[in-house]
Amino acid sequence: MVLRTIRVGVLAASVVLTSWVSAAAQVDALPSWNDGAAKQAILDFVRKTTDAASTTYVLPEDRIATFDQDGTLWVEHPMYTQVVYALERVPALVAAKPELKNVEPFKTVLTRNREAIARLSTGDLLKILAATLSGMSVDQFKAQAKQWLATAQAPRWKRPYTELTYLPMIELLKYLRGNSYKTYIVTGGGQDFVRVYAQEVYGIPPEQIVGTAGATKYGYDKAGKPLLTKEPALLLNDNDAGKPEGIHLMIGRVPYAAFGNSTGDRQMLEYTKAGEGVRLGMLVLHDDAQREYAYGPALGLPDTRVGAFTQALYDEAKSKNWPVISMKNDWKRIFAFE
Amino acid sequence: MVLRTIRVGVLAASVVLTSWVSAAAQVDALPSWNDGAAKQAILDFVRKTTDAASTTYVLPEDRIATFDQDGTLWVEHPMYTQVVYALERVPALVAAKPELKNVEPFKTVLTRNREAIARLSTGDLLKILAATLSGMSVDQFKAQAKQWLATAQAPRWKRPYTELTYLPMIELLKYLRGNSYKTYIVTGGGQDFVRVYAQEVYGIPPEQIVGTAGATKYGYDKAGKPLLTKEPALLLNDNDAGKPEGIHLMIGRVPYAAFGNSTGDRQMLEYTKAGEGVRLGMLVLHDDAQREYAYGPALGLPDTRVGAFTQALYDEAKSKNWPVISMKNDWKRIFAFE
């Protein structure tokens, strides 16, 4: 009888709680978004997939949303943060391996000559990435990246790179999670690099980061303690077709929503939209030169970046009903620090 | 003021709810376990890592537990279920590709001669696995495996393979989840195969299955719809050292608890136990010939299986304080259907 009374009490409280949450839901969950087609597409999608009365209702445990990182969740211009990290790691790398001092491309990086560094080929960059992202234990890498992130500053903003996240997208992540969506990052960037800060910056735990991943090798240190060493061998190139492949490997099912900003996200959006029921695929367009950057042929502007928002991508978005998010028009605020 | 009143109401209900949950915790969460060192090790571990007053308290979001599947969560003797599946898929495979009819090892499998099949080499088995587990789309594979699982029966038990799970381990999975542990399967078996039934059988979703994984290839069907095709290339061999490597790839942090039953789980247990604070590593010993099977050199019995519980593993378990679970002595019941 006591148990019954408690149960009734809990039930009553639960009803109160539900009404309270319901009332709270009337509050705008996306305050940094202007009213418009992009915001409406998000609200419609969530309503259609979470309203139990909807024919397109999705069970909470099936709700998966994937986000590209660079250019979608934070600034990617003029250089991916991870590439900046790799370049800035070179002095420490050469200090540990002095034989690299006179070897290219490390020699050029050590000159700190920006123009010469900007002229490095993709092959050179890959060499620098491999040398700075492998050869150490997983724990050592984490400590190195953490230390750099705590002190490095983005030149234009004079702030840590981890503050260059887009406030509207942070609101979107929280809004989706508040509606039982499990949020994942699916990035062409290094999986282990993003894992270092994703929990703190995005509220996304390590196991929900799908990224370009190298092999690791299990072994033991001198004291016999197990450790994993980061190897230069590539296991998953999480770009383009690699994104749906990585999603299958790490998540094992098709997302209900996917967000990107470049040709590297095209296949992820196609794959997501091909799922049954209501699916959402959206692209962030960088068209705000004043508050952030404007780039990409869709704007008639030159774009020399890998993974650009091309005219072909813009056309595919239009023809397949992937709403495009204009940073200039759809976002009231871009950064939390503004 | 109304909001304040509601908040106080919710708080009061929350206190009631907490006491109620607390009272419920007094009920034995592991009723199929006999009292003994193994059960006590589990209870102690959970208490030490979930009691906020404990110096070894672990934040709920950091609680990860990993489980081997074959021989740890369900029966692996006399043959891994996935190998049975691969062998039984051969007729359908040959029907689709008649050119394989007179090619070994498919020819031998078609004879249904058990002794001849038992003599197939590991290389032959790998050929059969590759042919039956790749070459189709991810969705086709899922449908094929699902259909087989719905009808196939284990000869000794005359029941579907999915009923051959160990009840005490199912209780353990639920008990850990009830204490905010995120439960993962980390199996040498095929990741996609286990994902077909893990949600229903173990309550574990696809993204929490780490297993041996082949590559997939993104493409389009004739109608232009995106699909992923299973390729014969191996991406992750999730056995032995591959287990901690797979855990890093898919989870990105060291588990607090790991459960296995063979030499293939050794490195996963070493890796888990090397983490800071209180960690639990346990091994299931098959020593119950009457209710299940007894095998492994630890029992002085011959064992021709891959991934056996060897004397060396037994010695390592003893020296490193990995509690061994005796099926005979520690488990009151083995199967739910008993």
XYZ file of C-alpha atoms in Angstrom:
676
model
C 0.000 0.000 0.000
C 2.868 2.323 0.816
C 4.461 1.414 -2.498
C 1.179 2.122 -4.268
C 0.954 5.553 -2.651
C 4.500 6.340 -3.664
C 3.789 5.226 -7.208
C 0.759 7.480 -7.414
C 2.872 10.306 -6.011
C 5.553 9.736 -8.601
C 2.947 9.550 -11.351
C 1.351 12.822 -10.268
C 4.731 14.503 -10.120
C 5.505 13.087 -13.533
C 2.359 14.713 -14.959
C 3.364 18.037 -13.393
C 6.860 17.633 -14.773
C 5.546 16.848 -18.244
C 3.334 19.942 -18.328
C 6.234 21.994 -17.106
C 8.527 20.626 -19.831
C 5.733 21.185 -22.365
C 5.448 24.815 -21.326
C 9.214 25.166 -21.571
C 9.095 23.805 -25.129
C 7.169 26.908 -26.166
C 10.350 28.859 -25.497
C 12.433 29.291 -28.658
C 15.097 26.562 -28.622
C 16.927 28.217 -31.531
C 17.156 31.876 -30.491
C 20.181 32.635 -32.690
C 18.271 31.624 -35.815
C 16.191 34.105 -37.791
C 12.732 32.929 -38.792
C 12.920 31.549 -42.307
C 12.983 28.408 -44.418
C 16.081 26.931 -42.753
C 14.819 27.256 -39.182
C 11.360 26.090 -40.244
C 12.831 22.980 -41.913
C 14.499 22.028 -38.628
C 11.373 22.623 -36.535
C 9.205 20.686 -39.009
C 11.611 17.765 -39.070
C 11.705 17.493 -35.280
C 7.934 17.764 -35.006
C 7.318 15.108 -37.665
C 9.768 12.624 -36.152
C 9.014 13.116 -32.454
C 5.240 13.601 -32.338
C 3.885 10.179 -31.409
C 0.718 10.968 -33.367
C 2.704 11.564 -36.562
C 2.806 8.848 -39.248
C 6.527 9.565 -39.567
C 7.249 9.196 -35.840
C 10.699 7.781 -35.047
C 11.382 5.803 -31.873
C 13.742 7.696 -29.539
C 16.369 4.931 -29.717
C 16.528 5.265 -33.503
C 17.136 9.027 -33.557
C 20.593 9.693 -34.977
C 21.880 13.038 -36.287
C 25.313 13.535 -37.857
C 27.303 16.742 -38.214
C 30.343 17.551 -40.266
C 32.715 19.667 -38.179
C 34.985 22.015 -40.174
C 32.848 24.754 -41.720
C 29.653 23.253 -40.279
C 30.169 23.465 -36.517
C 33.159 25.802 -36.419
C 35.352 28.002 -38.597
C 37.442 26.209 -41.235
C 38.835 29.272 -43.011
C 41.579 30.051 -43.908
C 42.979 26.706 -42.721
C 41.601 23.635 -40.921
C 42.483 23.895 -37.228
C 44.074 20.472 -37.309
C 46.424 21.557 -40.106
C 47.410 24.615 -38.037
C 48.068 22.228 -35.151
C 50.209 19.941 -37.298
C 52.282 22.873 -38.592
C 52.755 24.301 -35.112
C 53.806 20.886 -33.775
C 56.747 20.758 -36.194
C 59.285 22.556 -33.924
C 58.589 20.102 -31.063
C 58.757 17.212 -33.525
C 62.143 18.358 -34.856
C 63.412 18.905 -31.322
C 62.623 15.239 -30.633
C 63.930 14.056 -34.020
C 66.768 16.448 -35.015
C 67.398 14.422 -38.195
C 64.254 16.054 -39.675
C 65.701 19.578 -39.354
C 67.048 19.703 -42.897
C 64.431 17.443 -44.462
C 61.544 18.882 -46.492
C 58.783 19.753 -45.856
C 59.796 20.199 -42.201
C 62.642 22.558 -43.153
C 60.202 24.956 -44.859
C 57.800 24.877 -41.915
C 60.648 25.775 -39.541
C 61.362 28.970 -41.519
C 57.919 30.261 -40.413
C 57.743 31.868 -43.872
C 53.968 32.022 -44.399
C 54.107 32.301 -48.170
C 56.442 29.330 -48.511
C 54.277 27.295 -46.144
C 51.147 28.224 -48.110
C 52.840 26.834 -51.237
C 53.378 23.365 -49.699
C 51.722 20.616 -51.719
C 48.994 18.316 -50.430
C 51.592 15.552 -50.342
C 53.799 17.711 -48.112
C 50.887 18.445 -45.803
C 50.069 14.744 -45.547
C 53.703 14.081 -44.549
C 53.433 16.714 -41.824
C 50.094 15.332 -40.635
C 51.430 11.769 -40.515
C 54.550 12.854 -38.602
C 52.669 14.918 -36.027
C 49.663 12.617 -35.608
C 51.391 9.246 -35.327
C 54.374 7.603 -33.682
C 53.289 8.407 -30.138
C 50.929 6.694 -27.718
C 47.263 7.587 -27.791
C 47.652 9.220 -24.359
C 50.694 11.255 -25.411
C 48.869 12.522 -28.485
C 45.911 13.538 -26.373
C 48.132 15.430 -23.932
C 49.967 17.230 -26.771
C 46.776 18.296 -28.541
C 45.149 19.361 -25.277
C 48.092 21.540 -24.348
C 48.128 23.225 -27.763
C 44.376 23.876 -27.720
C 44.670 25.503 -24.303
C 47.141 28.109 -25.549
C 46.862 28.543 -29.354
C 44.872 31.479 -30.688
C 43.199 32.033 -34.049
C 44.874 35.124 -35.576
C 41.755 36.933 -36.811
C 39.746 36.439 -33.628
C 42.524 36.401 -31.067
C 40.690 33.645 -29.260
C 41.211 29.913 -28.698
C 40.121 27.827 -31.697
C 37.594 26.051 -29.505
C 35.623 29.305 -29.188
C 35.126 29.543 -32.947
C 32.051 27.331 -32.893
C 28.815 28.585 -34.437
C 26.289 29.422 -31.729
C 23.258 28.526 -33.906
C 24.718 25.052 -34.499
C 25.435 24.575 -30.781
C 21.776 25.453 -30.178
C 20.783 22.956 -32.868
C 22.870 20.174 -31.263
C 21.195 20.833 -27.908
C 17.746 21.105 -29.456
C 18.124 17.739 -31.183
C 19.517 16.109 -28.041
C 16.616 17.601 -26.101
C 14.416 15.676 -28.529
C 16.273 12.403 -27.889
C 18.499 12.625 -30.953
C 21.934 11.123 -30.433
C 24.344 13.619 -32.008
C 27.474 12.509 -33.836
C 30.314 14.378 -35.476
C 31.275 12.833 -38.828
C 34.395 14.669 -39.890
C 37.146 14.451 -42.473
C 39.385 15.636 -39.646
C 41.253 13.272 -37.367
C 39.007 11.272 -35.077
C 41.443 11.369 -32.172
C 42.029 15.121 -32.565
C 38.337 15.998 -32.402
C 37.797 13.648 -29.462
C 40.191 15.735 -27.369
C 37.756 18.661 -27.133
C 34.359 17.485 -28.435
C 32.868 16.647 -25.045
C 33.688 20.059 -23.629
C 32.979 22.074 -26.760
C 29.970 20.264 -28.234
C 28.818 17.956 -25.434
C 29.624 14.979 -27.681
C 31.510 12.025 -26.131
C 34.486 10.259 -27.808
C 32.402 7.305 -29.020
C 30.198 9.678 -31.009
C 33.084 11.066 -33.059
C 33.480 9.430 -36.468
C 36.521 10.812 -38.249
C 39.503 10.033 -40.387
C 41.275 7.379 -38.379
C 44.697 5.821 -38.425
C 45.521 2.375 -37.165
C 46.783 1.889 -33.627
C 49.086 -0.857 -32.409
C 48.707 -2.570 -29.059
C 51.893 -3.076 -27.059
C 53.507 -2.548 -23.658
C 55.752 0.146 -22.228
C 59.040 -0.617 -20.432
C 57.165 -1.247 -17.195
C 54.905 -3.766 -18.950
C 51.893 -1.468 -18.950
C 49.637 -1.820 -22.035
C 49.493 1.090 -24.449
C 48.253 1.876 -27.930
C 50.625 3.532 -30.381
C 49.307 5.663 -33.225
C 50.484 4.241 -36.544
C 50.859 6.119 -39.835
C 48.572 3.610 -41.636
C 45.188 5.025 -42.661
C 42.177 2.969 -41.572
C 39.320 5.258 -42.595
C 39.397 8.325 -44.843
C 36.233 9.932 -43.586
C 35.599 12.245 -46.531
C 33.177 11.997 -49.461
C 32.086 8.332 -49.857
C 34.117 7.640 -46.716
C 31.457 9.434 -44.662
C 28.601 6.948 -45.221
C 31.173 4.142 -44.985
C 32.398 5.546 -41.657
C 28.820 5.972 -40.456
C 28.132 2.321 -41.208
C 31.307 1.187 -39.470
C 30.835 3.279 -36.341
C 27.067 3.732 -36.047
C 25.609 0.904 -38.114
C 22.454 2.665 -39.237
C 21.309 5.507 -41.443
C 21.021 8.916 -39.716
C 17.719 10.781 -39.713
C 19.426 14.135 -40.084
C 22.796 15.181 -41.511
C 24.457 18.590 -41.689
C 27.420 19.584 -43.822
C 28.909 22.459 -45.780
C 30.984 21.079 -48.640
C 31.340 18.497 -51.395
C 32.964 16.239 -48.795
C 29.523 15.954 -47.175
C 27.571 15.217 -50.350
C 27.470 11.427 -49.965
C 26.557 11.675 -46.279
C 23.557 13.815 -47.175
C 22.535 11.554 -50.078
C 22.804 8.499 -47.842
C 20.791 10.133 -45.055
C 18.068 11.388 -47.376
C 17.735 7.952 -49.018
C 16.465 6.465 -45.734
C 12.773 5.730 -45.280
C 10.381 8.233 -43.713
C 11.254 11.854 -43.016
C 14.965 12.640 -43.228
C 16.700 15.991 -43.111
C 19.856 17.015 -44.990
C 21.114 20.591 -44.716
C 24.130 22.574 -45.899
C 25.732 25.620 -44.300
C 26.645 28.279 -46.872
C 29.470 30.660 -46.003
C 28.132 33.927 -47.391
C 28.937 36.350 -44.614
C 32.239 38.068 -45.357
C 31.735 40.558 -42.583
C 30.910 38.349 -39.613
C 32.790 35.237 -40.813
C 33.819 34.476 -44.425
C 32.241 34.276 -47.866
C 33.610 31.622 -50.171
C 32.594 29.034 -52.701
C 31.632 29.094 -56.378
C 27.967 29.143 -55.379
C 28.631 32.770 -54.567
C 30.602 33.361 -57.750
C 33.695 33.681 -55.596
C 36.993 31.900 -56.122
C 37.575 28.939 -53.848
C 40.824 27.080 -53.734
C 39.913 24.976 -50.746
C 39.524 21.216 -50.724
C 35.922 20.256 -50.020
C 34.300 23.398 -51.358
C 30.636 24.275 -51.680
C 30.613 23.982 -55.480
C 27.958 24.984 -57.953
C 27.248 21.280 -58.556
C 26.610 20.773 -54.842
C 24.373 23.827 -54.771
C 22.395 22.455 -57.724
C 22.067 19.026 -56.087
C 20.854 20.686 -52.879
C 18.200 22.603 -54.798
C 17.036 19.611 -56.828
C 16.919 17.252 -53.827
C 15.361 19.637 -51.349
C 18.317 19.984 -49.016
C 17.693 23.322 -47.286
C 20.693 25.652 -47.495
C 21.542 27.640 -44.369
C 22.700 31.140 -45.233
C 25.000 32.335 -42.467
C 24.230 35.894 -43.451
C 20.439 35.621 -43.494
C 19.596 32.687 -41.247
C 21.849 33.395 -38.303
C 21.185 36.290 -35.906
C 24.442 35.654 -34.114
C 27.358 33.577 -35.292
C 29.577 33.292 -32.207
C 28.787 33.113 -28.508
C 31.498 35.675 -27.779
C 29.918 38.382 -29.946
C 5.804 31.971 -8.022
C 3.887 29.239 -9.822
C 7.124 28.072 -11.395
C 8.763 28.064 -7.980
C 5.980 25.919 -6.553
C 6.247 23.468 -9.422
C 9.996 23.271 -8.962
C 9.597 22.507 -5.265
C 7.018 19.866 -6.179
C 9.363 18.265 -8.674
C 12.180 18.333 -6.143
C 10.038 16.639 -3.498
C 8.928 13.997 -5.996
C 12.549 13.504 -6.960
C 13.457 12.788 -3.329
C 10.604 10.287 -3.080
C 11.685 8.707 -6.354
C 15.288 8.416 -5.180
C 14.283 6.663 -1.938
C 12.073 4.356 -3.925
C 14.888 3.478 -6.332
C 17.182 3.001 -3.354
C 14.754 0.541 -1.800
C 14.470 -1.298 -5.107
C 18.253 -1.651 -5.196
C 18.049 -3.946 -2.168
C 16.400 -6.527 -4.418
C 18.960 -8.963 -5.865
C 19.802 -7.725 -9.356
C 21.720 -10.922 -10.116
C 19.322 -13.688 -9.039
C 20.862 -16.337 -11.314
C 24.252 -15.945 -9.633
C 25.221 -17.966 -6.594
C 26.814 -16.023 -3.755
C 30.568 -16.292 -4.103
C 33.738 -14.494 -5.135
C 32.587 -13.818 -8.712
C 29.262 -12.235 -7.781
C 30.910 -10.318 -4.947
C 33.559 -8.921 -7.301
C 30.805 -7.506 -9.523
C 28.849 -5.999 -6.625
C 32.005 -4.481 -5.118
C 33.050 -2.984 -8.441
C 29.675 -1.341 -8.997
C 29.548 -0.004 -5.448
C 33.063 1.445 -5.629
C 32.493 3.156 -8.978
C 28.947 4.448 -8.451
C 28.890 5.541 -4.809
C 29.454 9.299 -4.956
C 31.141 9.117 -1.545
C 33.720 6.616 -2.831
C 37.239 7.842 -3.683
C 37.021 5.677 -6.809
C 33.686 7.120 -7.991
C 33.297 7.279 -11.784
C 31.106 9.885 -13.473
C 28.075 8.269 -15.155
C 29.158 9.514 -18.609
C 32.506 7.718 -18.246
C 31.053 4.311 -17.382
C 31.872 1.863 -20.156
C 31.698 -1.937 -19.947
C 32.731 -4.290 -22.755
C 31.687 -7.885 -23.337
C 33.064 -10.530 -25.631
C 30.173 -12.428 -27.218
C 30.944 -16.029 -28.220
C 31.437 -18.091 -25.057
C 30.903 -15.043 -22.832
C 27.325 -13.995 -23.595
C 26.148 -17.076 -25.457
C 27.163 -20.602 -26.436
C 30.139 -20.921 -28.791
C 30.500 -24.700 -28.724
C 30.840 -26.770 -30.860
C 30.973 -24.056 -33.552
C 30.595 -20.255 -33.615
C 27.050 -19.410 -34.697
C 28.358 -17.178 -37.453
C 30.359 -20.077 -38.944
C 27.207 -22.234 -38.873
C 25.444 -19.384 -40.670
C 28.179 -19.115 -43.305
C 28.091 -22.875 -43.967
C 24.306 -22.922 -44.199
C 24.340 -19.964 -46.592
C 26.428 -21.916 -49.119
C 23.489 -23.538 -50.995
C 21.874 -20.127 -51.559
C 25.237 -18.694 -52.564
C 25.809 -21.464 -55.115
C 22.256 -21.070 -56.432
C 23.098 -17.433 -57.157
C 26.586 -18.237 -58.477
C 26.407 -21.722 -60.076
C 30.063 -21.477 -61.119
C 30.987 -22.203 -57.464
C 29.235 -25.593 -57.493
C 32.338 -27.585 -58.330
C 34.837 -25.279 -56.641
C 36.316 -26.133 -53.239
C 35.554 -25.559 -50.434
C 31.955 -24.931 -51.548
C 31.736 -28.370 -53.172
C 32.526 -30.095 -49.866
C 30.008 -27.966 -47.965
C 27.302 -28.915 -50.475
C 27.822 -32.627 -49.743
C 26.523 -31.977 -46.188
C 29.073 -34.558 -45.074
C 29.740 -33.431 -41.504
C 33.062 -35.156 -41.153
C 34.398 -33.696 -44.380
C 33.159 -30.254 -43.387
C 34.796 -30.568 -39.970
C 38.107 -31.262 -41.748
C 38.013 -27.968 -43.716
C 41.060 -25.820 -43.048
C 40.940 -22.332 -41.529
C 41.779 -20.988 -44.985
C 38.743 -22.795 -46.408
C 36.522 -21.384 -43.663
C 37.794 -17.874 -44.339
C 36.904 -18.342 -48.036
C 33.386 -19.393 -47.056
C 33.053 -16.498 -44.624
C 34.238 -13.980 -47.216
C 31.859 -15.360 -49.858
C 28.813 -15.368 -47.597
C 29.521 -12.133 -45.736
C 30.454 -9.850 -48.631
C 29.405 -8.999 -52.164
C 25.896 -7.898 -51.208
C 24.495 -4.629 -49.928
C 24.439 -3.977 -46.208
C 20.631 -4.187 -46.278
C 20.609 -7.475 -48.212
C 23.048 -8.997 -45.749
C 20.899 -7.887 -42.840
C 17.775 -9.413 -44.404
C 19.567 -12.720 -45.131
C 20.980 -13.051 -41.619
C 17.677 -12.062 -40.036
C 15.787 -14.688 -41.995
C 18.258 -17.404 -41.069
C 18.208 -16.486 -37.381
C 14.404 -16.664 -37.368
C 14.387 -20.288 -38.530
C 17.721 -21.986 -37.728
C 17.934 -24.202 -34.654
C 20.905 -25.282 -32.574
C 21.007 -29.126 -32.795
C 21.633 -29.899 -29.116
C 19.039 -27.480 -27.756
C 16.513 -27.545 -30.595
C 16.042 -23.817 -30.128
C 16.955 -20.689 -32.078
C 20.579 -19.666 -31.574
C 19.419 -16.350 -30.131
C 17.984 -18.189 -27.118
C 21.367 -19.642 -26.199
C 22.382 -16.576 -24.214
C 23.508 -16.954 -20.625
C 20.853 -15.640 -18.248
C 23.386 -14.555 -15.588
C 25.179 -12.424 -18.190
C 21.918 -10.885 -19.391
C 21.247 -9.968 -15.754
C 24.752 -8.517 -15.525
C 24.233 -6.385 -18.662
C 21.001 -5.001 -17.192
C 22.527 -4.486 -13.763
C 25.411 -2.476 -15.223
C 23.064 -0.439 -17.436
C 20.879 0.177 -14.387
C 24.003 1.709 -12.852
C 24.570 3.979 -15.867
C 27.160 1.764 -17.524
C 27.054 1.886 -21.308
C 27.379 -1.743 -22.420
C 29.307 -2.726 -25.543
C 29.904 -6.023 -27.281
C 33.526 -6.378 -28.411
C 33.604 -9.538 -30.484
C 35.886 -11.398 -32.837
C 32.683 -12.186 -34.727
C 31.394 -10.065 -37.572
C 30.201 -6.635 -36.493
C 27.347 -6.561 -38.993
C 26.204 -10.079 -38.067
C 25.948 -9.328 -34.352
C 24.198 -6.022 -35.045
C 21.307 -7.905 -36.648
C 20.102 -9.311 -33.320
C 21.981 -7.504 -30.513
C 19.275 -4.929 -29.800
C 16.596 -7.565 -29.401
C 18.725 -10.179 -27.669
C 20.976 -8.060 -25.446
C 19.372 -4.607 -25.536
C 22.544 -3.287 -27.188
C 22.158 -0.956 -30.202
C 24.202 -1.263 -33.436
C 26.588 1.566 -32.533
C 27.635 -0.329 -29.401
C 28.801 -3.397 -31.322
C 32.543 -3.489 -31.973
C 33.451 -6.492 -34.074
C 35.542 -7.817 -36.885
C 34.624 -5.511 -39.742
C 35.045 -5.555 -43.474
C 35.184 -2.489 -45.662
C 32.055 -1.229 -47.360
C 31.865 0.642 -50.641
C 29.467 3.497 -51.277
C 27.615 3.449 -54.587
C 24.191 3.668 -56.213
C 21.683 1.079 -57.390
C 20.120 1.131 -60.877
C 17.499 3.612 -59.705
C 20.228 5.931 -58.426
C 19.536 5.175 -54.781
C 22.642 5.173 -52.552
C 23.753 1.877 -51.058
C 26.727 0.369 -49.274
C 28.192 -2.879 -50.587
C 30.061 -5.233 -48.282
C 33.590 -5.757 -49.578
C 35.849 -8.731 -48.881
C 38.630 -6.424 -47.554
C 39.224 -6.696 -43.806
C 39.216 -3.383 -41.920
C 39.440 -4.583 -38.317
C 40.304 -8.042 -37.002
C 38.713 -7.688 -33.608
C 40.562 -10.487 -31.848
C 43.513 -10.458 -29.436
C 45.368 -7.118 -29.781
C 42.621 -6.119 -32.220
C 40.197 -5.814 -29.302
C 41.861 -2.841 -27.558
C 42.574 -1.389 -31.011
C 38.898 -1.770 -31.938
C 37.843 -0.282 -28.598
C 39.994 2.761 -29.278
C 38.639 3.136 -32.809
C 34.988 2.770 -31.888
C 34.771 3.957 -28.276
C 37.854 6.101 -27.800
C 38.394 5.424 -24.125
C 39.382 2.640 -21.767
C 36.505 0.541 -20.382
C 35.975 0.263 -16.627
C 34.914 -3.359 -16.902
C 35.601 -6.091 -19.462
C 34.344 -9.660 -19.678
C 35.723 -12.463 -21.821
C 36.312 -16.199 -21.906
C 39.343 -16.948 -24.047
C 42.857 -15.958 -25.089
C 41.262 -13.691 -27.698
C 40.084 -11.501 -24.792
C 43.422 -11.338 -22.972
C 44.551 -7.973 -24.345
C 41.125 -6.420 -23.791
C 41.294 -7.396 -20.121
C 44.901 -6.220 -19.760
C 44.018 -2.892 -21.378
C 40.955 -2.425 -19.186
C 42.757 -3.307 -15.973
C 45.628 -0.917 -16.805
C 43.265 2.065 -16.531
C 43.366 4.295 -13.462
C 41.107 3.729 -10.465
C 39.009 0.617 -9.951
C 38.663 -1.578 -13.051
C 37.151 -5.027 -13.391
C 38.269 -7.809 -15.724
C 36.549 -11.205 -15.546
C 36.682 -14.493 -17.454
C 33.916 -17.058 -17.934
C 35.190 -20.618 -17.508
C 33.282 -23.382 -19.286
C 33.378 -26.127 -16.691
C 29.819 -27.399 -16.785
C 29.636 -30.414 -19.090
C 26.153 -31.249 -17.948
C 24.332 -27.959 -18.345
C 26.539 -26.525 -21.132
C 30.086 -27.660 -22.008
C 33.412 -28.191 -20.302
C 36.487 -27.376 -22.325
C 39.879 -25.761 -22.138
C 43.295 -26.841 -20.857
C 42.580 -25.092 -17.564
C 40.379 -28.106 -16.901
C 42.957 -30.577 -18.145
C 40.689 -31.239 -21.125
C 41.684 -31.226 -24.780
C 40.715 -28.080 -26.665
C 41.130 -27.711 -30.380
C 39.243 -24.462 -30.609
C 40.647 -21.125 -31.686
C 40.644 -18.675 -28.784
C 40.744 -21.214 -25.975
C 40.933 -20.653 -22.241
C 44.540 -21.845 -21.955
C 46.565 -22.617 -18.868
C 48.618 -19.447 -19.573
C 45.439 -17.361 -19.538
C 44.335 -19.035 -16.328
C 47.705 -18.240 -14.744
C 47.551 -14.616 -15.896
C 44.035 -14.318 -14.469
C 45.205 -15.631 -11.109
C 48.326 -13.446 -10.977
C 46.493 -10.282 -12.068
C 43.389 -10.727 -9.961
C 40.904 -11.256 -12.778
C 38.060 -13.155 -11.121
C 37.148 -16.347 -12.968
C 33.455 -17.153 -13.312
C 32.814 -20.865 -12.962
C 29.666 -21.703 -14.902
C 29.223 -24.751 -12.729
C 29.610 -23.079 -9.348
C 28.731 -19.430 -9.905
C 25.602 -19.764 -11.998
C 22.326 -21.019 -10.535
C 20.729 -21.082 -13.941
C 22.424 -20.915 -17.301
C 19.578 -20.350 -19.762
C 16.305 -18.473 -19.457
C 14.451 -21.400 -21.064
C 15.485 -23.887 -18.382
